[in-house]
XYZ file of C-alpha atoms in Angstrom:
471
model
C 85.937 149.284 127.283
C 89.509 149.251 126.151
C 89.753 145.723 127.769
C 86.928 144.385 125.739
C 88.416 145.796 122.395
C 91.784 144.192 123.226
C 90.086 140.917 123.841
C 88.225 141.021 120.579
C 91.442 142.244 118.739
C 93.103 139.224 120.380
C 90.534 136.588 119.140
C 90.633 138.158 115.593
C 94.412 138.190 115.577
C 94.336 134.427 116.592
C 91.745 133.582 113.836
C 93.756 135.540 111.224
C 96.848 133.367 112.338
C 94.956 130.173 112.048
C 93.668 131.339 108.454
C 97.051 132.020 107.392
C 98.365 128.727 108.334
C 95.662 126.917 106.637
C 96.355 128.858 103.454
C 100.009 128.072 103.628
C 99.244 124.500 104.017
C 97.110 124.334 101.045
C 99.561 126.205 98.899
C 102.230 123.761 100.115
C 99.974 120.859 99.108
C 99.327 122.237 95.821
C 103.197 122.500 94.910
C 104.480 120.233 92.397
C 106.679 117.398 93.521
C 109.710 116.243 91.664
C 108.823 113.879 88.936
C 109.935 110.221 89.120
C 113.056 109.255 87.285
C 112.377 108.466 83.748
C 112.251 105.032 82.550
C 115.657 104.153 81.137
C 115.295 100.638 80.118
C 113.180 96.636 81.177
C 113.511 92.869 82.235
C 115.022 91.110 79.487
C 112.469 89.857 76.894
C 112.734 86.597 74.965
C 113.321 86.543 71.146
C 110.589 87.065 68.949
C 108.100 84.260 68.974
C 105.552 83.564 66.080
C 101.932 83.072 66.922
C 98.429 84.292 67.342
C 96.934 86.871 69.550
C 95.710 85.787 73.213
C 92.005 85.068 73.807
C 92.311 86.449 77.234
C 95.615 87.436 78.778
C 94.642 86.920 82.548
C 91.884 87.205 84.858
C 91.374 90.148 87.431
C 91.510 88.552 90.939
C 91.152 90.528 94.123
C 94.485 91.107 95.870
C 94.244 89.568 99.475
C 93.515 92.665 101.821
C 94.539 90.508 104.779
C 98.202 89.986 103.130
C 98.359 93.603 102.459
C 97.135 95.047 105.845
C 99.154 92.635 107.933
C 102.465 94.136 106.859
C 102.095 98.032 106.478
C 104.978 100.187 105.649
C 106.422 101.174 109.126
C 106.219 104.914 108.396
C 104.033 106.053 105.237
C 106.373 108.167 103.009
C 105.208 111.813 101.955
C 103.092 112.413 99.196
C 104.700 111.530 95.919
C 107.908 110.399 97.574
C 109.018 106.769 96.587
C 109.938 104.656 99.533
C 113.328 102.885 99.336
C 111.582 99.572 100.138
C 109.633 99.760 96.689
C 110.786 97.555 93.765
C 113.341 99.152 91.545
C 112.457 100.928 88.183
C 112.777 98.360 85.214
C 115.995 98.471 83.080
C 115.841 96.934 79.462
C 118.583 94.954 77.896
C 118.346 96.266 74.236
C 119.215 99.974 73.209
C 116.931 102.023 71.305
C 117.877 102.836 67.629
C 118.539 105.928 66.207
C 115.191 108.140 65.229
C 114.715 107.471 61.491
C 111.697 108.278 59.129
C 108.684 106.189 59.928
C 108.208 103.232 57.528
C 105.633 103.340 54.932
C 102.154 102.531 56.103
C 100.731 99.204 55.310
C 97.129 100.112 56.228
C 95.926 100.384 52.592
C 96.755 96.594 52.103
C 94.017 95.402 54.662
C 90.740 94.418 53.045
C 87.812 94.076 55.496
C 84.454 92.271 54.342
C 81.029 93.410 54.974
C 79.945 92.151 58.471
C 77.902 89.053 58.692
C 75.509 88.377 61.686
C 76.497 84.935 62.970
C 74.818 84.824 66.439
C 72.100 86.593 68.361
C 70.884 86.558 72.019
C 67.696 88.194 73.749
C 70.099 89.962 76.179
C 73.857 90.552 76.468
C 76.532 88.318 75.140
C 80.340 88.957 75.902
C 83.250 88.013 73.538
C 85.996 86.284 75.715
C 88.363 85.610 72.597
C 89.066 83.234 70.052
C 90.597 79.795 70.559
C 93.924 79.001 69.343
C 92.559 77.287 66.161
C 90.988 80.615 64.946
C 87.823 78.852 64.095
C 86.050 78.785 67.485
C 84.936 81.717 69.558
C 84.656 81.669 73.371
C 81.719 83.591 74.566
C 79.387 84.199 77.718
C 75.903 84.368 77.137
C 73.229 85.917 79.793
C 69.901 84.489 80.295
C 66.735 86.228 81.078
C 65.507 86.057 84.809
C 68.700 84.469 86.203
C 72.022 85.727 87.426
C 73.788 83.151 85.401
C 75.768 83.263 82.168
C 76.336 80.259 80.074
C 80.098 79.767 79.050
C 80.293 78.284 75.332
C 82.182 78.018 72.147
C 80.903 78.962 68.906
C 82.170 77.410 65.779
C 82.435 80.138 63.014
C 82.236 77.664 60.323
C 79.604 75.286 61.418
C 77.761 77.725 63.585
C 77.454 75.040 66.347
C 77.444 75.908 70.062
C 79.102 73.811 72.919
C 78.257 74.307 76.526
C 80.960 73.928 79.121
C 79.782 75.802 82.200
C 77.481 78.329 83.917
C 78.836 81.228 85.682
C 77.115 84.126 87.825
C 77.480 87.538 86.086
C 80.183 89.040 87.507
C 82.380 90.934 84.690
C 84.974 88.286 85.025
C 85.470 86.665 81.736
C 86.080 82.998 81.259
C 89.491 81.765 79.604
C 90.491 78.883 77.332
C 93.103 76.301 78.685
C 94.600 74.767 75.486
C 96.547 72.205 77.586
C 93.415 70.924 79.018
C 90.897 71.694 76.339
C 88.697 73.228 79.051
C 87.395 76.674 80.397
C 88.960 78.406 83.225
C 86.566 80.733 85.116
C 85.702 82.458 88.390
C 82.495 81.988 90.176
C 81.173 83.480 93.593
C 78.776 82.519 96.260
C 77.670 84.390 99.485
C 79.316 83.817 102.623
C 77.177 86.192 104.288
C 74.218 87.419 102.117
C 73.065 90.064 104.596
C 76.464 91.737 104.854
C 77.066 91.291 101.056
C 80.174 89.060 101.670
C 81.075 86.656 98.819
C 83.846 84.191 98.367
C 85.273 83.787 94.955
C 86.374 80.221 93.897
C 88.304 79.170 90.662
C 86.794 76.323 88.366
C 87.943 74.284 85.497
C 85.446 72.615 83.163
C 86.138 70.242 80.338
C 82.287 70.382 79.379
C 79.441 69.933 79.840
C 78.559 71.851 83.192
C 78.120 68.691 85.091
C 81.764 67.906 84.642
C 82.985 71.137 86.067
C 85.060 71.108 89.337
C 86.484 73.486 91.726
C 90.375 73.895 91.762
C 90.729 76.473 94.370
C 88.138 77.691 96.931
C 88.458 81.202 98.606
C 90.862 82.713 96.167
C 91.471 85.956 98.542
C 92.142 83.685 101.574
C 94.719 81.712 99.439
C 96.320 84.928 98.386
C 95.845 84.400 94.751
C 96.461 87.522 92.828
C 96.253 86.435 89.094
C 95.227 83.470 87.060
C 96.995 82.564 83.720
C 95.205 80.338 81.252
C 98.697 78.941 80.431
C 98.864 77.224 83.798
C 100.274 79.870 86.194
C 98.570 80.949 89.606
C 100.190 84.363 90.744
C 100.206 84.663 94.563
C 101.066 87.267 96.960
C 101.690 87.297 100.749
C 103.733 89.539 103.226
C 105.937 86.510 103.993
C 106.271 83.033 102.416
C 106.036 81.417 105.625
C 102.474 82.738 106.081
C 101.308 81.532 102.560
C 98.360 79.027 102.683
C 99.184 75.766 101.012
C 97.228 75.224 97.805
C 95.225 72.224 97.388
C 97.016 69.134 95.974
C 94.927 68.797 92.886
C 95.762 72.424 92.142
C 99.287 71.553 91.079
C 98.184 69.371 88.456
C 96.764 72.176 86.596
C 98.617 75.283 87.578
C 102.411 76.229 88.454
C 102.774 78.635 91.431
C 104.551 81.990 91.259
C 104.912 84.016 94.399
C 105.548 87.880 94.324
C 109.163 88.425 95.538
C 108.080 91.259 97.731
C 105.667 92.235 100.367
C 102.614 93.340 98.453
C 102.084 96.429 100.870
C 105.230 98.048 99.105
C 103.603 97.839 95.789
C 100.891 100.416 96.656
C 102.967 103.544 97.954
C 101.381 106.968 97.536
C 102.341 108.414 94.248
C 100.088 111.313 93.792
C 101.358 114.752 94.919
C 97.911 115.451 96.205
C 98.317 114.395 99.932
C 94.438 114.339 100.710
C 94.135 111.533 98.256
C 96.889 109.288 99.458
C 94.586 107.356 101.731
C 93.268 105.527 98.434
C 94.775 102.191 97.719
C 93.852 99.830 94.896
C 91.361 96.761 95.957
C 92.959 94.645 93.295
C 95.736 94.121 90.772
C 94.985 93.008 87.108
C 97.573 90.695 85.390
C 98.611 90.049 81.841
C 101.163 87.528 80.683
C 103.613 87.765 77.987
C 103.104 85.143 75.307
C 105.643 82.690 75.198
C 107.704 84.480 77.558
C 108.579 85.201 81.358
C 107.137 88.600 82.058
C 103.813 89.149 83.739
C 102.451 92.728 83.957
C 100.697 93.830 87.238
C 98.767 96.972 87.069
C 96.313 99.244 89.019
C 95.500 102.560 89.632
C 98.355 104.288 89.481
C 100.836 101.458 89.008
C 102.642 99.102 86.422
C 104.941 96.438 87.598
C 106.829 93.753 85.376
C 107.128 90.295 87.268
C 109.872 88.031 85.725
C 108.598 84.482 86.859
C 111.917 83.017 85.646
C 114.267 85.256 87.395
C 112.057 85.805 90.350
C 112.266 89.497 90.279
C 109.791 92.603 90.068
C 110.357 96.051 88.940
C 108.324 99.179 88.299
C 107.736 100.809 84.918
C 107.412 104.525 84.967
C 104.940 105.768 82.381
C 105.613 109.377 82.908
C 103.021 111.954 83.824
C 99.950 114.041 82.606
C 99.252 117.286 84.138
C 101.525 116.220 87.125
C 99.512 113.070 87.813
C 100.929 109.576 87.231
C 100.046 107.858 83.854
C 98.667 104.294 84.534
C 97.109 101.371 82.397
C 93.686 99.988 82.965
C 93.823 97.689 79.796
C 96.781 95.781 78.569
C 97.707 93.451 75.928
C 100.965 91.789 74.829
C 101.759 91.477 71.168
C 101.878 87.923 69.686
C 105.668 88.156 69.416
C 105.901 89.116 73.121
C 107.859 92.268 72.492
C 105.360 95.001 72.791
C 102.986 95.849 75.802
C 99.946 97.870 74.452
C 98.017 99.806 76.950
C 95.043 101.985 77.325
C 96.318 104.674 79.735
C 94.946 107.442 81.786
C 96.032 110.014 84.478
C 93.568 110.924 87.233
C 93.350 111.489 90.906
C 93.645 107.947 92.560
C 90.105 106.399 92.861
C 88.447 109.109 90.662
C 86.479 108.363 87.395
C 88.591 108.380 84.123
C 88.030 111.545 81.937
C 90.197 110.745 79.031
C 92.432 107.847 77.773
C 95.241 107.393 75.292
C 97.209 104.494 73.777
C 100.664 103.794 75.160
C 103.070 101.312 73.687
C 106.018 99.894 75.735
C 108.937 98.115 73.781
C 110.139 95.693 76.329
C 113.399 95.136 74.336
C 114.590 98.821 74.379
C 112.163 100.465 77.144
C 111.057 102.933 74.440
C 107.637 104.399 75.289
C 105.170 105.777 72.745
C 101.847 107.759 73.318
C 99.956 107.353 69.995
C 97.433 110.215 69.260
C 93.837 108.672 68.964
C 90.858 110.924 68.457
C 87.786 109.703 70.646
C 87.793 107.477 73.862
C 89.470 104.225 73.280
C 87.090 101.184 74.318
C 89.084 98.032 73.369
C 92.256 97.099 71.599
C 93.403 93.911 69.984
C 96.656 92.914 68.027
C 96.940 91.690 64.608
C 98.954 88.625 64.060
C 102.011 90.721 62.781
C 102.471 92.338 66.010
C 102.487 95.687 64.133
C 98.892 96.708 63.775
C 96.279 97.171 66.484
C 92.525 97.159 66.128
C 90.677 99.587 68.385
C 86.976 100.364 69.122
C 86.707 103.910 69.656
C 83.654 105.962 71.264
C 83.232 108.841 69.018
C 79.910 110.533 70.472
C 78.184 109.226 73.579
C 75.570 111.971 73.551
C 73.487 110.253 71.107
C 71.528 106.797 71.272
C 73.142 104.577 70.176
C 76.567 105.991 71.084
C 78.709 106.408 67.949
C 81.324 103.709 68.170
C 83.644 102.768 65.217
C 86.681 100.507 64.549
C 89.956 101.935 63.554
C 93.252 100.343 62.534
C 96.549 101.794 63.836
C 99.886 100.996 62.355
C 102.127 101.217 65.223
C 105.302 101.807 63.111
C 104.058 104.589 60.924
C 101.784 106.105 63.507
C 98.881 106.150 60.883
C 95.224 105.333 61.583
C 92.293 104.430 59.187
C 88.771 103.768 59.859
C 87.504 100.054 59.166
C 84.091 99.936 57.703
C 83.347 103.651 58.391
C 79.507 103.376 58.429
C 79.503 100.227 60.558
C 77.987 100.863 64.005
C 79.766 98.571 66.720
C 79.771 97.710 70.461
C 77.275 98.016 73.210
C 75.741 95.974 76.049
C 78.713 94.700 77.673
C 81.857 95.750 79.478
C 85.179 96.879 78.463
C 87.541 94.130 76.642
C 84.651 91.899 75.929
C 83.189 93.428 72.565
C 85.664 92.275 69.959
C 88.500 89.904 69.200
C 90.862 89.329 66.138
C 91.561 85.787 65.427
C 95.159 84.616 65.923
C 95.581 83.796 62.200
C 94.360 87.417 61.340
C 91.598 86.047 58.984
C 88.337 87.049 61.078
C 87.320 89.874 63.353
C 84.446 89.107 65.980
C 82.574 92.156 67.068
C 79.455 92.934 69.064
C 76.884 94.472 66.647
C 73.657 94.929 68.689
C 70.240 96.197 67.709
C 69.591 99.616 69.153
C 66.452 101.569 69.333
C 66.476 105.208 69.565
C 65.786 106.098 73.127
C 66.542 102.989 75.324
C 69.062 100.056 76.020
C 69.715 97.413 73.255
C 66.916 95.109 72.213
C 68.941 92.324 70.653
C 72.584 91.365 71.149
C 74.454 90.266 68.201
C 77.872 88.986 67.158
C 79.153 89.669 63.855
C 82.166 88.304 61.864
C 84.362 90.284 59.512
C 86.713 88.419 57.142
C 90.232 90.072 56.797
C 92.456 89.852 53.683
C 95.978 91.175 53.086
C 96.895 92.436 49.749
C 100.350 91.602 48.554
């Protein structure tokens, strides 16, 4: 009898010991890790350049999984610990000015006209952006009973449409090449339809669609990371010797920029939650500085600046929210190339975004600003003065249609005002495809669909808003 009791006591003691070890491990994993060093400064930025806002900074292109997996880190670092192989943190050439009182707001000088409906479609339309002439709008229109979108330009003065190409629905917006007066776009086709494996190809079309031609076939196998409408292909590979040669005709349209580092070191585990560190981003997004040398590469939860002139790359530390790294999922450079505006969030890697905020990076001084905005920011676009930012903000999604409004932010004074407070905007498309401010600052194109009370939109529309600036 005593022997049996001691046996049970031994079993219970062992279970208790294991339980204590598990609890201790959980507590250790929940301990906060040292925050990353604060951002001190960035790569040198060019002098201010005049010019309009971009129609679409860059295209999302899958990062080559093969190139990443072929050169893994020798030993994965502990959760939240930065490996020595990672690119250095950015330093900036300029100095922050002393804190002074914010300048007077200029918001009351803007005058916005009532919206005018200029284009309708039975189903969805996407606004890819304005052409540099501030007269033509690049759009993608969906069509019933087909997977294709038509890529077209819409003339805001004559209302004429010009067809350039057809593209399968993919969420990848087309871009305009000013050098070649052509549209640049991604299209895909199945390599193995049963397995759901598709190949992405890069196309250019001067219009009409029969004149479209393929520039790069199989972007992933060619290790293409980003496509810039100004004629840059950003590529990444574990070693330059293993980089596949681009087709000869590609060099006629694009200049090649290769990441100066093994892409595997860009995706080190940043979260302090060890169980999540198996997550790695499937792709980086790219956004190129206007008339400059910096290219932003970003993914959950990273932001890097690539200088394609000095062939260097550095990481931007955006700080933390609730001990989670802040990261951008939408970026846009100011027309003068100095500021990088970002819609940022902080979440467990790979999880759904529950909140966002507007973050502004001054690439001359390295100053970071988190600008308080009520609601959920859907889209942003710079004014031509590189001071004001137009925002589409979701205020209430519990209703149909969801309540979305336009707001104008003065980045210098920090003040915000509503644009046409009773005007319902947005819907029927993805982020960053619902509005655009013309490069000369005189027109805003915005989605203004017809919504019933209990279902999806029944007619998609684009409206134009004229903008004047009082002296």
